[in-house]
Every structure is written in structure tokens, then in C-alpha cells.
Amino acid sequence: MERRVRAATAVATILLTGCTAPPSGPPATRTGFTVRYETPAAADRTEAARLRAGRGAEDAADRLNAFLDLPREVVVVATSCAGEGSGYDPATRRIELCYDDAVEDRALFERAGDRPADEAVSAVWTETLFHEAGHALVDLLDLPAEGRAEEDAADRFAALMLLRQGPPGERALRLAAREYALAAASDTGPHADDQDEHAPDATREATHLCHLYGAAPTRHPDLAPRFPHCTTTWTTTRDAWLRDLAPLLRR
Ligand SMILES: [Zn+2]
């Protein structure tokens, strides 16, 4: 995890994938990744509406559930985090995805001249969800990673989930890498935090691009000079995660 986990705030609006339990009946037994949306803070309202309409979180959860057969439910909650940052809480198996992070990401892309930034913001939203899902899987599989090692593993899982999609996922990974590059160039970027357990933003950018080039070198020839050795790196990275995921992989 990369931040403190806050007490749950009131849930004003709930949208679950699938059916909902009757109010007086027993709680439904759910497994897999599910998504719900909390009412945003006023400042996040526009971005939250865009994210919800785009259904990127549901699409990511669907991809995770098609790939992995989880024995438990992991709830992805889109919410306003007041700057605390997205995170996974193993005590509640809850991922919080922050509307306000997306607001900051949009500003970062727009300051760099990337307008409209809709696709980039959506790509980072999805990549963040996959990163936090990586933390959830480290927890559920009891993998021996913590601190920086766990953060790096979560980034590799995010790359794996995006690269499995082929060109659309490659494009999203590239946009997520660009966000890290822009954040690295900005003292006030969303990841400028001395206490952060993640790799530095410039390193995260390079690692994503290395994996991108390694997975699909012919589609990203511009990256060849910077990442000539990454084709073998990606194979090793992908296979390591697939070995760890073996108990959960759908056949
Ligand atoms: Zn993390």
C-alpha cells in the first residue's frame, strides 16, 4: 500500500456489477473484482461523472475476472480521497480509486498540451486500478513482497494486464508511462512524496516503456534505442507473474 487507509465514508451511491441483494435477505456471496461509485466531493464532480460514464473501472474488473478466478471479493470503490492517493486495504479487501487523482492527472496532461486529455486520464485510471489489483493479489496469494518490492510487482502486474489486451492496452500503458514522465518533470506532480514506497516516477516510466517495447517491439520501434535489452526482460517478468498467479488462473 502506498498510503494510509481512511475509515470508510458514507456510501451515497452504490453501483455494483451484477445483481444486488434484497435489503432484508442474507448478504450475497460475491467473488472477484466488483466496482462501486461513491458520491464525489464537489471539486471532483465533473471528473467523476466522466469516469463513471466511461466505465473504465468496470471494463478493468471484467478483464481481471475473465483472467482470474478469485476466491473472495475485492471491491473497487471510486471515491474522493482528498489527496490521500489510491490504495488497497488488505483488512477490508477494498481498493480505493481516487477521483481527485484523475483531476490532478487531467491538469498535468493539459499543462503539457495534451488536449483533450480524456483518453490519457482514462488510461491512468485503468492502470491505477490494475496496480492496486496487483496489491490485492500479493495479499490474496500471500506473496513474499512488501514495500518497494511489492510496489514494483504491482506495476509489473498493471503492465501485464494492459499488454494482454494488445494494441489498445499498449496505448494505455504508453499514456500511463507519459503521466509518470510528466510527474517526474513536475515538482508538484501527484507522486512527489518523500514517504512514497513506489519507485521514482522516472523509473516507473522507464519500466513501463521497457515492458511495452519488450512485449511488442515491432509496434514500438521508436523505443528500441532506449530499451534494446527489454525483450528478454518482459518474458521473464510476464512468466514470473503467471507462475505466481497459477492457483487463480482460469483455464
Ligand atoms: Zn502501490
Coordinates of N, CA and C and ligand atoms in Angstrom, one line a residue:
M1 N 0.9 -1.2 0.0 CA 0.0 0.0 0.0 C 0.9 1.2 0.0
E2 N 0.4 2.3 -0.5 CA 1.2 3.5 -0.6 C 0.7 4.6 0.3
R3 N -0.3 4.3 1.1 CA -0.8 5.4 1.9 C -1.6 4.9 3.0
R4 N -2.0 5.8 3.9 CA -2.9 5.4 5.0 C -4.3 5.0 4.4
V5 N -4.9 4.1 5.0 CA -6.3 3.8 4.5 C -7.3 4.5 5.5
R6 N -8.2 5.3 4.9 CA -9.1 6.0 5.7 C -10.3 5.2 6.1
A7 N -10.9 5.6 7.2 CA -12.2 4.9 7.5 C -13.2 5.2 6.4
A8 N -14.0 4.2 6.2 CA -15.0 4.3 5.1 C -15.9 5.5 5.3
T9 N -16.2 6.2 4.3 CA -17.1 7.3 4.5 C -18.5 6.8 4.0
A10 N -19.5 7.6 4.2 CA -20.8 7.2 3.9 C -20.9 6.9 2.4
V11 N -21.6 5.8 2.1 CA -21.8 5.5 0.7 C -23.1 6.0 0.3
A12 N -23.1 7.0 -0.6 CA -24.3 7.6 -1.0 C -24.9 6.9 -2.2
T13 N -24.0 6.5 -3.1 CA -24.5 5.9 -4.3 C -23.7 4.6 -4.5
I14 N -24.4 3.5 -4.8 CA -23.8 2.3 -4.9 C -24.1 1.7 -6.3
L15 N -23.1 1.3 -7.0 CA -23.4 0.6 -8.3 C -22.6 -0.6 -8.3
L16 N -23.2 -1.7 -8.2 CA -22.4 -3.0 -8.2 C -22.6 -3.7 -9.6
T17 N -21.5 -4.4 -10.0 CA -21.7 -5.2 -11.1 C -22.5 -6.4 -10.7
G18 N -23.4 -6.8 -11.6 CA -24.3 -7.9 -11.2 C -25.5 -7.4 -10.4
C19 N -26.2 -8.4 -9.8 CA -27.5 -8.1 -9.1 C -27.1 -7.6 -7.7
T20 N -28.1 -7.0 -7.1 CA -28.0 -6.6 -5.7 C -28.8 -7.5 -4.8
A21 N -28.3 -7.6 -3.5 CA -29.0 -8.5 -2.6 C -30.3 -7.8 -2.1
P22 N -31.4 -8.5 -1.8 CA -32.5 -7.9 -1.2 C -32.2 -7.3 0.1
P23 N -32.8 -6.2 0.5 CA -32.4 -5.4 1.7 C -32.5 -6.3 3.0
S24 N -33.4 -7.2 3.1 CA -33.6 -8.0 4.3 C -33.0 -9.4 4.2
G25 N -32.5 -9.8 3.1 CA -32.0 -11.1 2.9 C -30.6 -11.3 3.4
P26 N -30.1 -12.5 3.3 CA -28.7 -12.7 3.7 C -27.8 -12.0 2.7
P27 N -26.6 -11.6 3.2 CA -25.7 -10.9 2.2 C -25.3 -11.9 1.1
A28 N -25.2 -11.3 -0.1 CA -24.8 -12.2 -1.2 C -23.4 -12.5 -1.1
T29 N -23.1 -13.8 -1.5 CA -21.7 -14.2 -1.5 C -21.1 -13.8 -2.9
R30 N -20.2 -12.9 -2.9 CA -19.6 -12.5 -4.1 C -18.1 -12.9 -4.2
T31 N -17.7 -13.1 -5.4 CA -16.2 -13.3 -5.6 C -15.8 -12.4 -6.7
G32 N -14.5 -12.2 -6.8 CA -14.0 -11.5 -7.9 C -14.0 -10.0 -7.6
F33 N -13.6 -9.2 -8.6 CA -13.5 -7.8 -8.5 C -14.8 -7.2 -8.8
T34 N -15.4 -6.3 -8.0 CA -16.6 -5.6 -8.2 C -16.3 -4.1 -8.1
V35 N -17.2 -3.3 -8.6 CA -17.0 -1.9 -8.7 C -18.2 -1.1 -8.1
R36 N -17.9 -0.1 -7.4 CA -19.0 0.8 -7.0 C -18.5 2.2 -6.9
Y37 N -19.4 3.1 -7.0 CA -19.0 4.6 -7.0 C -19.6 5.3 -5.8
E38 N -18.8 6.1 -5.2 CA -19.3 6.9 -4.1 C -19.5 8.3 -4.7
T39 N -20.4 9.1 -4.0 CA -20.6 10.4 -4.4 C -19.3 11.3 -4.3
P40 N -18.9 12.0 -5.3 CA -17.7 12.7 -5.3 C -17.8 14.0 -4.5
A41 N -16.7 14.5 -4.0 CA -16.7 15.9 -3.5 C -17.0 16.8 -4.6
A42 N -17.4 18.0 -4.2 CA -17.9 19.0 -5.3 C -16.8 19.2 -6.3
A43 N -15.6 19.3 -5.9 CA -14.5 19.7 -6.8 C -14.2 18.5 -7.8
D44 N -14.6 17.3 -7.5 CA -14.3 16.2 -8.3 C -15.5 15.8 -9.2
R45 N -16.6 16.5 -9.1 CA -17.9 16.1 -9.7 C -17.8 15.8 -11.2
T46 N -17.2 16.8 -11.9 CA -17.1 16.6 -13.4 C -16.3 15.4 -13.8
E47 N -15.1 15.3 -13.1 CA -14.2 14.2 -13.5 C -14.9 12.9 -13.1
A48 N -15.5 12.8 -12.0 CA -16.2 11.6 -11.5 C -17.2 11.2 -12.5
A49 N -18.0 12.1 -13.0 CA -19.1 11.8 -14.0 C -18.5 11.3 -15.3
R50 N -17.3 11.8 -15.7 CA -16.7 11.3 -16.9 C -16.2 9.9 -16.7
L51 N -15.6 9.6 -15.5 CA -15.0 8.3 -15.3 C -16.1 7.3 -15.2
R52 N -17.2 7.7 -14.5 CA -18.3 6.7 -14.4 C -18.9 6.4 -15.8
A53 N -19.1 7.4 -16.6 CA -19.7 7.2 -17.9 C -18.8 6.4 -18.8
G54 N -17.5 6.6 -18.6 CA -16.6 5.8 -19.4 C -16.5 4.3 -19.1
R55 N -16.9 3.9 -17.9 CA -17.0 2.6 -17.4 C -15.6 1.8 -17.5
G56 N -14.6 2.6 -17.4 CA -13.2 2.0 -17.4 C -13.0 1.1 -16.2
A57 N -13.5 1.4 -15.1 CA -13.3 0.5 -13.9 C -14.0 -0.8 -14.1
E58 N -15.3 -0.7 -14.7 CA -16.0 -2.0 -14.9 C -15.3 -2.8 -16.0
D59 N -14.8 -2.2 -17.0 CA -14.1 -2.9 -18.0 C -12.8 -3.6 -17.5
A60 N -12.1 -2.9 -16.6 CA -10.9 -3.4 -16.0 C -11.3 -4.6 -15.1
A61 N -12.3 -4.4 -14.3 CA -12.8 -5.5 -13.4 C -13.2 -6.7 -14.2
D62 N -13.9 -6.5 -15.3 CA -14.3 -7.6 -16.2 C -13.1 -8.4 -16.8
R63 N -12.1 -7.6 -17.1 CA -10.8 -8.2 -17.6 C -10.1 -9.1 -16.6
L64 N -10.1 -8.5 -15.4 CA -9.5 -9.2 -14.2 C -10.3 -10.5 -14.0
N65 N -11.6 -10.4 -14.0 CA -12.4 -11.6 -13.6 C -12.4 -12.6 -14.7
A66 N -12.2 -12.2 -16.0 CA -12.1 -13.2 -17.1 C -10.7 -13.9 -17.0
F67 N -9.8 -13.3 -16.4 CA -8.4 -13.8 -16.3 C -8.2 -14.7 -15.1
L68 N -8.8 -14.2 -14.0 CA -8.5 -14.8 -12.7 C -9.8 -15.2 -12.0
D69 N -9.7 -16.3 -11.3 CA -10.9 -16.8 -10.5 C -10.6 -16.6 -9.0
L70 N -11.0 -15.5 -8.5 CA -10.7 -15.1 -7.1 C -11.6 -15.9 -6.2
P71 N -11.1 -16.3 -5.0 CA -11.9 -17.0 -4.1 C -12.7 -16.0 -3.2
R72 N -12.4 -14.8 -3.3 CA -13.1 -13.7 -2.5 C -13.4 -12.5 -3.3
E73 N -14.2 -11.6 -2.7 CA -14.5 -10.4 -3.4 C -13.4 -9.3 -3.1
V74 N -13.0 -8.6 -4.1 CA -12.3 -7.4 -3.9 C -13.1 -6.2 -4.4
V75 N -13.5 -5.3 -3.6 CA -14.3 -4.2 -4.1 C -13.5 -3.0 -4.5
V76 N -13.7 -2.6 -5.7 CA -13.1 -1.3 -6.2 C -14.1 -0.2 -5.9
V77 N -13.6 0.7 -5.1 CA -14.5 1.9 -4.8 C -13.9 3.1 -5.4
A78 N -14.7 3.7 -6.3 CA -14.3 5.0 -6.8 C -14.8 6.1 -5.9
T79 N -13.9 7.0 -5.4 CA -14.3 7.9 -4.3 C -13.4 9.1 -4.4
S80 N -13.7 10.1 -3.6 CA -12.9 11.3 -3.4 C -12.0 11.0 -2.2
C81 N -10.7 11.2 -2.4 CA -9.7 10.8 -1.4 C -9.0 12.0 -0.8
A82 N -9.4 13.2 -1.2 CA -8.8 14.5 -0.6 C -7.3 14.4 -0.6
G83 N -6.7 13.9 -1.7 CA -5.3 13.9 -1.9 C -4.5 12.8 -1.3
E84 N -5.2 11.8 -0.6 CA -4.5 10.7 0.0 C -4.0 9.7 -0.9
G85 N -4.5 9.6 -2.1 CA -4.0 8.7 -3.1 C -4.7 7.3 -3.1
S86 N -4.7 6.7 -4.3 CA -5.4 5.4 -4.4 C -4.6 4.4 -3.6
G87 N -5.4 3.3 -3.2 CA -4.7 2.3 -2.4 C -5.5 1.1 -2.2
Y88 N -4.9 0.0 -1.7 CA -5.6 -1.2 -1.4 C -5.5 -1.5 0.1
D89 N -6.6 -1.9 0.7 CA -6.6 -2.1 2.2 C -6.8 -3.6 2.4
P90 N -5.8 -4.4 2.8 CA -6.0 -5.8 3.0 C -7.0 -6.2 4.1
A91 N -7.2 -5.3 5.0 CA -8.2 -5.6 6.1 C -9.6 -5.7 5.6
T92 N -9.9 -4.9 4.6 CA -11.3 -4.9 4.0 C -11.3 -5.4 2.6
R93 N -10.2 -5.7 2.0 CA -10.0 -6.1 0.6 C -10.7 -5.1 -0.3
R94 N -10.4 -3.9 0.0 CA -11.0 -2.8 -0.7 C -10.0 -2.0 -1.4
I95 N -10.2 -1.7 -2.7 CA -9.4 -0.8 -3.5 C -10.1 0.5 -3.5
E96 N -9.4 1.6 -3.2 CA -9.9 2.9 -3.4 C -9.2 3.6 -4.6
L97 N -10.0 4.0 -5.5 CA -9.5 4.7 -6.7 C -10.0 6.2 -6.6
C98 N -9.1 7.1 -6.7 CA -9.4 8.5 -6.3 C -9.8 9.4 -7.5
Y99 N -11.0 9.9 -7.4 CA -11.4 10.9 -8.4 C -10.4 12.1 -8.5
D100 N -10.0 12.5 -7.3 CA -9.1 13.7 -7.2 C -7.8 13.4 -7.9
D101 N -7.3 12.1 -7.9 CA -6.1 11.8 -8.6 C -6.3 12.1 -10.1
A102 N -7.5 11.7 -10.6 CA -7.8 11.9 -12.0 C -7.9 13.4 -12.3
V103 N -8.4 14.2 -11.4 CA -8.5 15.6 -11.6 C -7.1 16.1 -11.8
E104 N -6.2 15.7 -10.9 CA -4.8 16.1 -11.0 C -4.1 15.6 -12.3
D105 N -4.4 14.4 -12.6 CA -3.8 13.8 -13.9 C -4.2 14.7 -15.1
R106 N -5.5 15.0 -15.1 CA -6.0 15.8 -16.3 C -5.3 17.2 -16.3
A107 N -5.1 17.8 -15.2 CA -4.3 19.1 -15.2 C -2.9 18.9 -15.6
L108 N -2.3 17.8 -15.2 CA -0.9 17.5 -15.6 C -0.8 17.3 -17.1
F109 N -1.7 16.6 -17.7 CA -1.7 16.4 -19.2 C -2.0 17.7 -19.9
E110 N -2.9 18.4 -19.4 CA -3.3 19.6 -20.1 C -2.2 20.7 -20.0
R111 N -1.5 20.8 -18.9 CA -0.4 21.7 -18.8 C 0.7 21.4 -19.8
A112 N 0.8 20.1 -20.1 CA 1.8 19.6 -21.1 C 1.3 19.8 -22.6
G113 N 0.0 20.3 -22.7 CA -0.5 20.5 -24.0 C -1.3 19.3 -24.6
D114 N -1.5 18.2 -23.8 CA -2.2 17.0 -24.2 C -3.7 17.3 -24.1
R115 N -4.3 17.9 -25.1 CA -5.7 18.2 -25.0 C -6.4 17.6 -26.3
P116 N -7.5 17.0 -26.2 CA -8.2 16.7 -24.9 C -7.5 15.6 -24.2
A117 N -7.6 15.5 -22.9 CA -6.8 14.6 -22.1 C -7.7 13.4 -21.7
D118 N -8.8 13.3 -22.3 CA -9.8 12.2 -21.8 C -9.2 10.8 -21.9
E119 N -8.6 10.5 -23.0 CA -8.0 9.1 -23.2 C -6.9 8.9 -22.2
A120 N -6.0 9.9 -22.0 CA -4.9 9.8 -21.1 C -5.4 9.6 -19.7
V121 N -6.4 10.4 -19.2 CA -6.9 10.2 -17.9 C -7.5 8.8 -17.7
S122 N -8.2 8.4 -18.7 CA -8.9 7.1 -18.6 C -7.8 6.0 -18.5
A123 N -6.7 6.2 -19.3 CA -5.6 5.2 -19.3 C -5.0 5.1 -17.9
V124 N -4.7 6.2 -17.3 CA -4.1 6.2 -16.0 C -5.0 5.6 -14.9
W125 N -6.3 5.9 -15.1 CA -7.4 5.4 -14.2 C -7.3 3.8 -14.2
T126 N -7.3 3.3 -15.4 CA -7.2 1.8 -15.6 C -5.9 1.3 -15.1
E127 N -4.8 1.9 -15.4 CA -3.5 1.4 -15.0 C -3.4 1.4 -13.4
T128 N -4.0 2.4 -12.8 CA -4.0 2.5 -11.4 C -4.8 1.4 -10.8
L129 N -6.0 1.1 -11.4 CA -6.8 0.0 -10.9 C -6.0 -1.3 -11.0
F130 N -5.4 -1.5 -12.1 CA -4.6 -2.8 -12.2 C -3.4 -2.8 -11.2
H131 N -2.8 -1.7 -11.0 CA -1.7 -1.6 -10.0 C -2.3 -2.0 -8.6
E132 N -3.4 -1.5 -8.2 CA -4.0 -1.8 -6.9 C -4.5 -3.2 -6.9
A133 N -5.0 -3.7 -8.0 CA -5.3 -5.2 -8.1 C -4.1 -6.0 -7.9
G134 N -2.9 -5.6 -8.3 CA -1.7 -6.3 -8.1 C -1.4 -6.4 -6.6
H135 N -1.6 -5.3 -5.8 CA -1.5 -5.4 -4.4 C -2.5 -6.4 -3.8
A136 N -3.7 -6.4 -4.3 CA -4.7 -7.3 -3.8 C -4.3 -8.8 -4.0
L137 N -3.7 -9.0 -5.2 CA -3.2 -10.4 -5.5 C -2.0 -10.8 -4.6
V138 N -1.1 -9.8 -4.4 CA 0.0 -10.1 -3.5 C -0.6 -10.5 -2.1
D139 N -1.6 -9.9 -1.7 CA -2.3 -10.2 -0.4 C -3.0 -11.5 -0.5
L140 N -3.8 -11.7 -1.5 CA -4.6 -13.0 -1.5 C -3.7 -14.2 -1.8
L141 N -2.7 -14.0 -2.5 CA -1.8 -15.2 -2.8 C -0.6 -15.3 -1.7
D142 N -0.6 -14.3 -0.8 CA 0.4 -14.3 0.3 C 1.8 -14.3 -0.3
L143 N 2.0 -13.5 -1.3 CA 3.3 -13.5 -2.0 C 4.3 -12.7 -1.1
P144 N 5.5 -13.2 -1.1 CA 6.6 -12.6 -0.3 C 7.1 -11.3 -0.8
A145 N 6.3 -10.3 -0.9 CA 6.8 -9.0 -1.4 C 6.2 -7.9 -0.5
E146 N 7.0 -6.9 -0.1 CA 6.4 -5.8 0.6 C 7.3 -4.6 0.3
G147 N 6.7 -3.4 0.7 CA 7.4 -2.2 0.5 C 7.7 -2.0 -1.0
R148 N 8.9 -1.5 -1.3 CA 9.2 -1.2 -2.7 C 9.1 -2.4 -3.6
A149 N 9.4 -3.6 -3.1 CA 9.3 -4.8 -4.0 C 7.9 -5.1 -4.4
E150 N 7.0 -4.8 -3.4 CA 5.5 -5.0 -3.7 C 5.1 -4.0 -4.7
E151 N 5.5 -2.7 -4.5 CA 5.1 -1.7 -5.5 C 5.6 -2.0 -6.9
D152 N 6.8 -2.5 -7.0 CA 7.3 -2.8 -8.3 C 6.6 -4.0 -8.9
A153 N 6.2 -5.0 -8.1 CA 5.4 -6.1 -8.6 C 4.0 -5.7 -9.0
A154 N 3.4 -4.7 -8.3 CA 2.1 -4.2 -8.7 C 2.2 -3.5 -10.0
D155 N 3.3 -2.7 -10.2 CA 3.5 -2.1 -11.5 C 3.6 -3.1 -12.7
R156 N 4.3 -4.2 -12.4 CA 4.5 -5.2 -13.4 C 3.2 -5.9 -13.7
F157 N 2.3 -6.1 -12.6 CA 1.0 -6.7 -12.9 C 0.2 -5.7 -13.7
A158 N 0.2 -4.4 -13.5 CA -0.5 -3.5 -14.3 C -0.1 -3.6 -15.8
A159 N 1.2 -3.7 -16.0 CA 1.7 -3.8 -17.3 C 1.2 -5.1 -18.0
L160 N 1.2 -6.2 -17.2 CA 0.8 -7.5 -17.7 C -0.7 -7.4 -18.2
M161 N -1.5 -6.8 -17.3 CA -3.0 -6.7 -17.7 C -3.2 -5.8 -18.9
L162 N -2.4 -4.8 -19.0 CA -2.6 -3.9 -20.2 C -2.0 -4.6 -21.5
L163 N -0.9 -5.2 -21.3 CA -0.2 -5.8 -22.5 C -1.0 -7.0 -23.0
R164 N -1.7 -7.7 -22.1 CA -2.6 -8.8 -22.6 C -3.6 -8.3 -23.6
Q165 N -4.0 -7.0 -23.6 CA -5.0 -6.5 -24.5 C -4.5 -6.2 -25.9
G166 N -3.2 -6.3 -26.1 CA -2.7 -5.9 -27.4 C -2.7 -4.4 -27.6
P167 N -2.8 -4.0 -28.9 CA -2.6 -2.5 -29.2 C -3.4 -1.6 -28.3
P168 N -4.7 -1.8 -27.9 CA -5.3 -0.8 -27.1 C -4.7 -0.7 -25.7
G169 N -4.3 -1.8 -25.1 CA -3.6 -1.8 -23.8 C -2.2 -1.2 -23.9
E170 N -1.6 -1.5 -25.1 CA -0.2 -0.9 -25.3 C -0.3 0.6 -25.3
R171 N -1.4 1.1 -25.9 CA -1.5 2.6 -26.0 C -1.8 3.1 -24.6
A172 N -2.6 2.4 -23.8 CA -2.9 2.9 -22.4 C -1.6 2.8 -21.6
L173 N -0.8 1.8 -21.8 CA 0.4 1.7 -21.0 C 1.4 2.9 -21.3
R174 N 1.4 3.2 -22.6 CA 2.2 4.3 -23.0 C 1.8 5.6 -22.4
L175 N 0.5 5.8 -22.4 CA -0.1 7.0 -21.7 C 0.2 7.1 -20.2
A176 N 0.1 5.9 -19.6 CA 0.4 5.8 -18.2 C 1.9 6.2 -18.0
A177 N 2.8 5.7 -18.8 CA 4.2 6.0 -18.7 C 4.4 7.5 -18.9
R178 N 3.7 8.1 -19.8 CA 3.8 9.5 -20.0 C 3.4 10.3 -18.8
E179 N 2.4 9.8 -18.1 CA 2.0 10.5 -16.9 C 3.1 10.5 -15.9
Y180 N 3.8 9.4 -15.8 CA 5.0 9.3 -14.8 C 6.1 10.3 -15.3
A181 N 6.3 10.3 -16.6 CA 7.3 11.3 -17.1 C 6.9 12.7 -16.8
L182 N 5.7 13.1 -17.0 CA 5.2 14.4 -16.7 C 5.3 14.7 -15.2
A183 N 4.9 13.7 -14.4 CA 5.0 13.9 -12.9 C 6.5 14.0 -12.5
A184 N 7.4 13.3 -13.1 CA 8.8 13.4 -12.8 C 9.3 14.8 -13.1
A185 N 8.8 15.4 -14.1 CA 9.3 16.7 -14.5 C 8.6 17.8 -13.7
S186 N 7.7 17.5 -12.9 CA 6.9 18.5 -12.1 C 7.2 18.3 -10.6
D187 N 7.7 19.3 -10.0 CA 7.9 19.2 -8.5 C 6.6 19.0 -7.8
T188 N 5.5 19.5 -8.4 CA 4.3 19.5 -7.7 C 3.4 18.4 -8.2
G189 N 4.0 17.4 -8.9 CA 3.2 16.3 -9.5 C 2.5 15.5 -8.4
P190 N 1.6 14.6 -8.8 CA 0.8 13.9 -7.9 C 1.7 12.8 -7.1
H191 N 2.9 12.5 -7.6 CA 3.6 11.5 -6.9 C 4.9 12.1 -6.2
A192 N 4.9 13.4 -6.1 CA 6.1 14.0 -5.4 C 5.9 13.8 -3.9
D193 N 6.4 12.7 -3.3 CA 6.2 12.4 -1.9 C 7.4 11.6 -1.4
D194 N 8.1 12.2 -0.4 CA 9.3 11.6 0.1 C 9.0 10.3 0.8
Q195 N 7.8 10.1 1.3 CA 7.5 8.9 2.0 C 7.0 7.8 1.1
D196 N 6.9 8.1 -0.2 CA 6.3 7.1 -1.2 C 7.2 5.9 -1.3
E197 N 6.6 4.7 -1.2 CA 7.3 3.5 -1.4 C 7.5 3.1 -2.8
H198 N 6.8 3.7 -3.7 CA 7.0 3.4 -5.2 C 8.4 3.8 -5.6
A199 N 8.7 3.2 -6.8 CA 10.0 3.7 -7.4 C 9.7 5.2 -7.9
P200 N 10.8 5.9 -8.1 CA 10.7 7.3 -8.6 C 9.9 7.3 -9.9
D201 N 9.2 8.3 -10.1 CA 8.3 8.4 -11.3 C 9.1 8.1 -12.6
A202 N 10.3 8.7 -12.7 CA 11.1 8.5 -13.9 C 11.4 7.0 -14.1
T203 N 11.7 6.3 -13.0 CA 11.9 4.8 -13.1 C 10.7 4.1 -13.5
R204 N 9.5 4.5 -13.0 CA 8.3 3.8 -13.3 C 8.0 4.0 -14.8
E205 N 8.2 5.2 -15.3 CA 8.0 5.5 -16.7 C 8.9 4.5 -17.6
A206 N 10.2 4.5 -17.2 CA 11.1 3.7 -18.0 C 10.8 2.2 -17.9
T207 N 10.3 1.7 -16.7 CA 10.0 0.3 -16.6 C 8.8 0.0 -17.5
H208 N 7.8 0.8 -17.4 CA 6.6 0.6 -18.3 C 7.0 0.6 -19.8
L209 N 7.8 1.5 -20.2 CA 8.2 1.6 -21.6 C 9.0 0.4 -22.0
C210 N 9.9 -0.1 -21.0 CA 10.7 -1.3 -21.3 C 9.8 -2.5 -21.5
H211 N 8.8 -2.6 -20.7 CA 7.9 -3.7 -20.8 C 7.1 -3.6 -22.1
L212 N 6.7 -2.4 -22.5 CA 5.9 -2.2 -23.7 C 6.8 -2.6 -24.9
Y213 N 8.0 -2.1 -24.9 CA 8.9 -2.4 -26.1 C 9.2 -4.0 -26.1
G214 N 9.4 -4.5 -24.9 CA 9.7 -5.9 -24.8 C 8.6 -6.8 -25.3
A215 N 7.4 -6.4 -25.0 CA 6.2 -7.2 -25.4 C 5.8 -7.1 -26.9
A216 N 6.1 -5.9 -27.4 CA 5.7 -5.6 -28.8 C 6.7 -4.7 -29.5
P217 N 7.9 -5.2 -29.8 CA 9.0 -4.4 -30.3 C 8.6 -3.9 -31.7
T218 N 7.9 -4.7 -32.5 CA 7.7 -4.2 -33.9 C 6.7 -3.1 -33.9
R219 N 5.8 -3.0 -32.9 CA 4.8 -1.9 -32.9 C 5.4 -0.6 -32.3
H220 N 6.5 -0.7 -31.6 CA 7.1 0.5 -30.9 C 8.6 0.6 -31.2
P221 N 8.9 0.7 -32.5 CA 10.3 0.7 -32.9 C 11.0 2.0 -32.4
D222 N 10.3 3.1 -32.1 CA 10.9 4.3 -31.6 C 11.6 4.1 -30.2
L223 N 11.1 3.0 -29.5 CA 11.7 2.8 -28.2 C 13.0 1.9 -28.2
A224 N 13.3 1.4 -29.4 CA 14.4 0.4 -29.5 C 15.8 1.0 -29.0
P225 N 16.1 2.3 -29.4 CA 17.4 2.8 -28.9 C 17.5 2.9 -27.4
R226 N 16.3 3.2 -26.7 CA 16.4 3.4 -25.3 C 16.3 2.1 -24.5
F227 N 15.7 1.1 -25.1 CA 15.4 -0.2 -24.4 C 15.8 -1.4 -25.2
P228 N 17.1 -1.5 -25.6 CA 17.5 -2.6 -26.5 C 17.4 -4.0 -25.9
H229 N 17.5 -4.1 -24.6 CA 17.5 -5.4 -23.9 C 16.2 -5.8 -23.3
C230 N 15.1 -5.1 -23.6 CA 13.9 -5.3 -22.9 C 13.0 -6.5 -23.4
T231 N 13.4 -7.1 -24.5 CA 12.6 -8.2 -25.0 C 12.7 -9.4 -24.0
T232 N 13.9 -9.7 -23.5 CA 14.0 -10.8 -22.6 C 13.5 -10.4 -21.2
T233 N 13.6 -9.1 -20.9 CA 13.1 -8.6 -19.6 C 11.6 -8.9 -19.5
W234 N 10.9 -8.6 -20.5 CA 9.5 -8.7 -20.5 C 9.1 -10.2 -20.3
T235 N 9.7 -11.1 -21.1 CA 9.4 -12.5 -21.0 C 9.5 -13.0 -19.5
T236 N 10.6 -12.6 -18.9 CA 10.9 -13.1 -17.5 C 9.8 -12.5 -16.6
T237 N 9.5 -11.2 -16.8 CA 8.6 -10.5 -15.9 C 7.2 -11.2 -16.0
R238 N 6.8 -11.4 -17.3 CA 5.4 -12.0 -17.5 C 5.3 -13.4 -16.9
D239 N 6.4 -14.2 -17.2 CA 6.3 -15.6 -16.7 C 6.4 -15.6 -15.2
A240 N 7.1 -14.7 -14.5 CA 7.1 -14.7 -13.1 C 5.7 -14.5 -12.5
W241 N 5.0 -13.5 -13.0 CA 3.7 -13.2 -12.5 C 2.7 -14.4 -12.8
L242 N 2.9 -15.0 -14.0 CA 2.0 -16.1 -14.4 C 2.2 -17.3 -13.5
R243 N 3.4 -17.5 -13.1 CA 3.7 -18.6 -12.1 C 3.0 -18.3 -10.8
D244 N 3.2 -17.0 -10.3 CA 2.5 -16.7 -9.0 C 1.0 -16.7 -9.1
L245 N 0.5 -16.4 -10.3 CA -1.0 -16.4 -10.4 C -1.6 -17.8 -10.7
A246 N -0.7 -18.8 -10.9 CA -1.2 -20.1 -11.3 C -2.4 -20.6 -10.5
P247 N -2.4 -20.5 -9.2 CA -3.6 -21.0 -8.5 C -4.9 -20.3 -8.8
L248 N -4.9 -19.1 -9.4 CA -6.1 -18.4 -9.7 C -6.4 -18.3 -11.2
L249 N -5.5 -18.7 -12.0 CA -5.7 -18.6 -13.5 C -6.9 -19.4 -13.9
R250 N -7.8 -18.8 -14.7 CA -8.9 -19.5 -15.4 C -8.3 -20.3 -16.5
R251 N -8.8 -21.5 -16.7 CA -8.2 -22.4 -17.7 C -9.1 -22.4 -18.9
Ligands
ZN1 ZN 1.0 0.7 -4.9

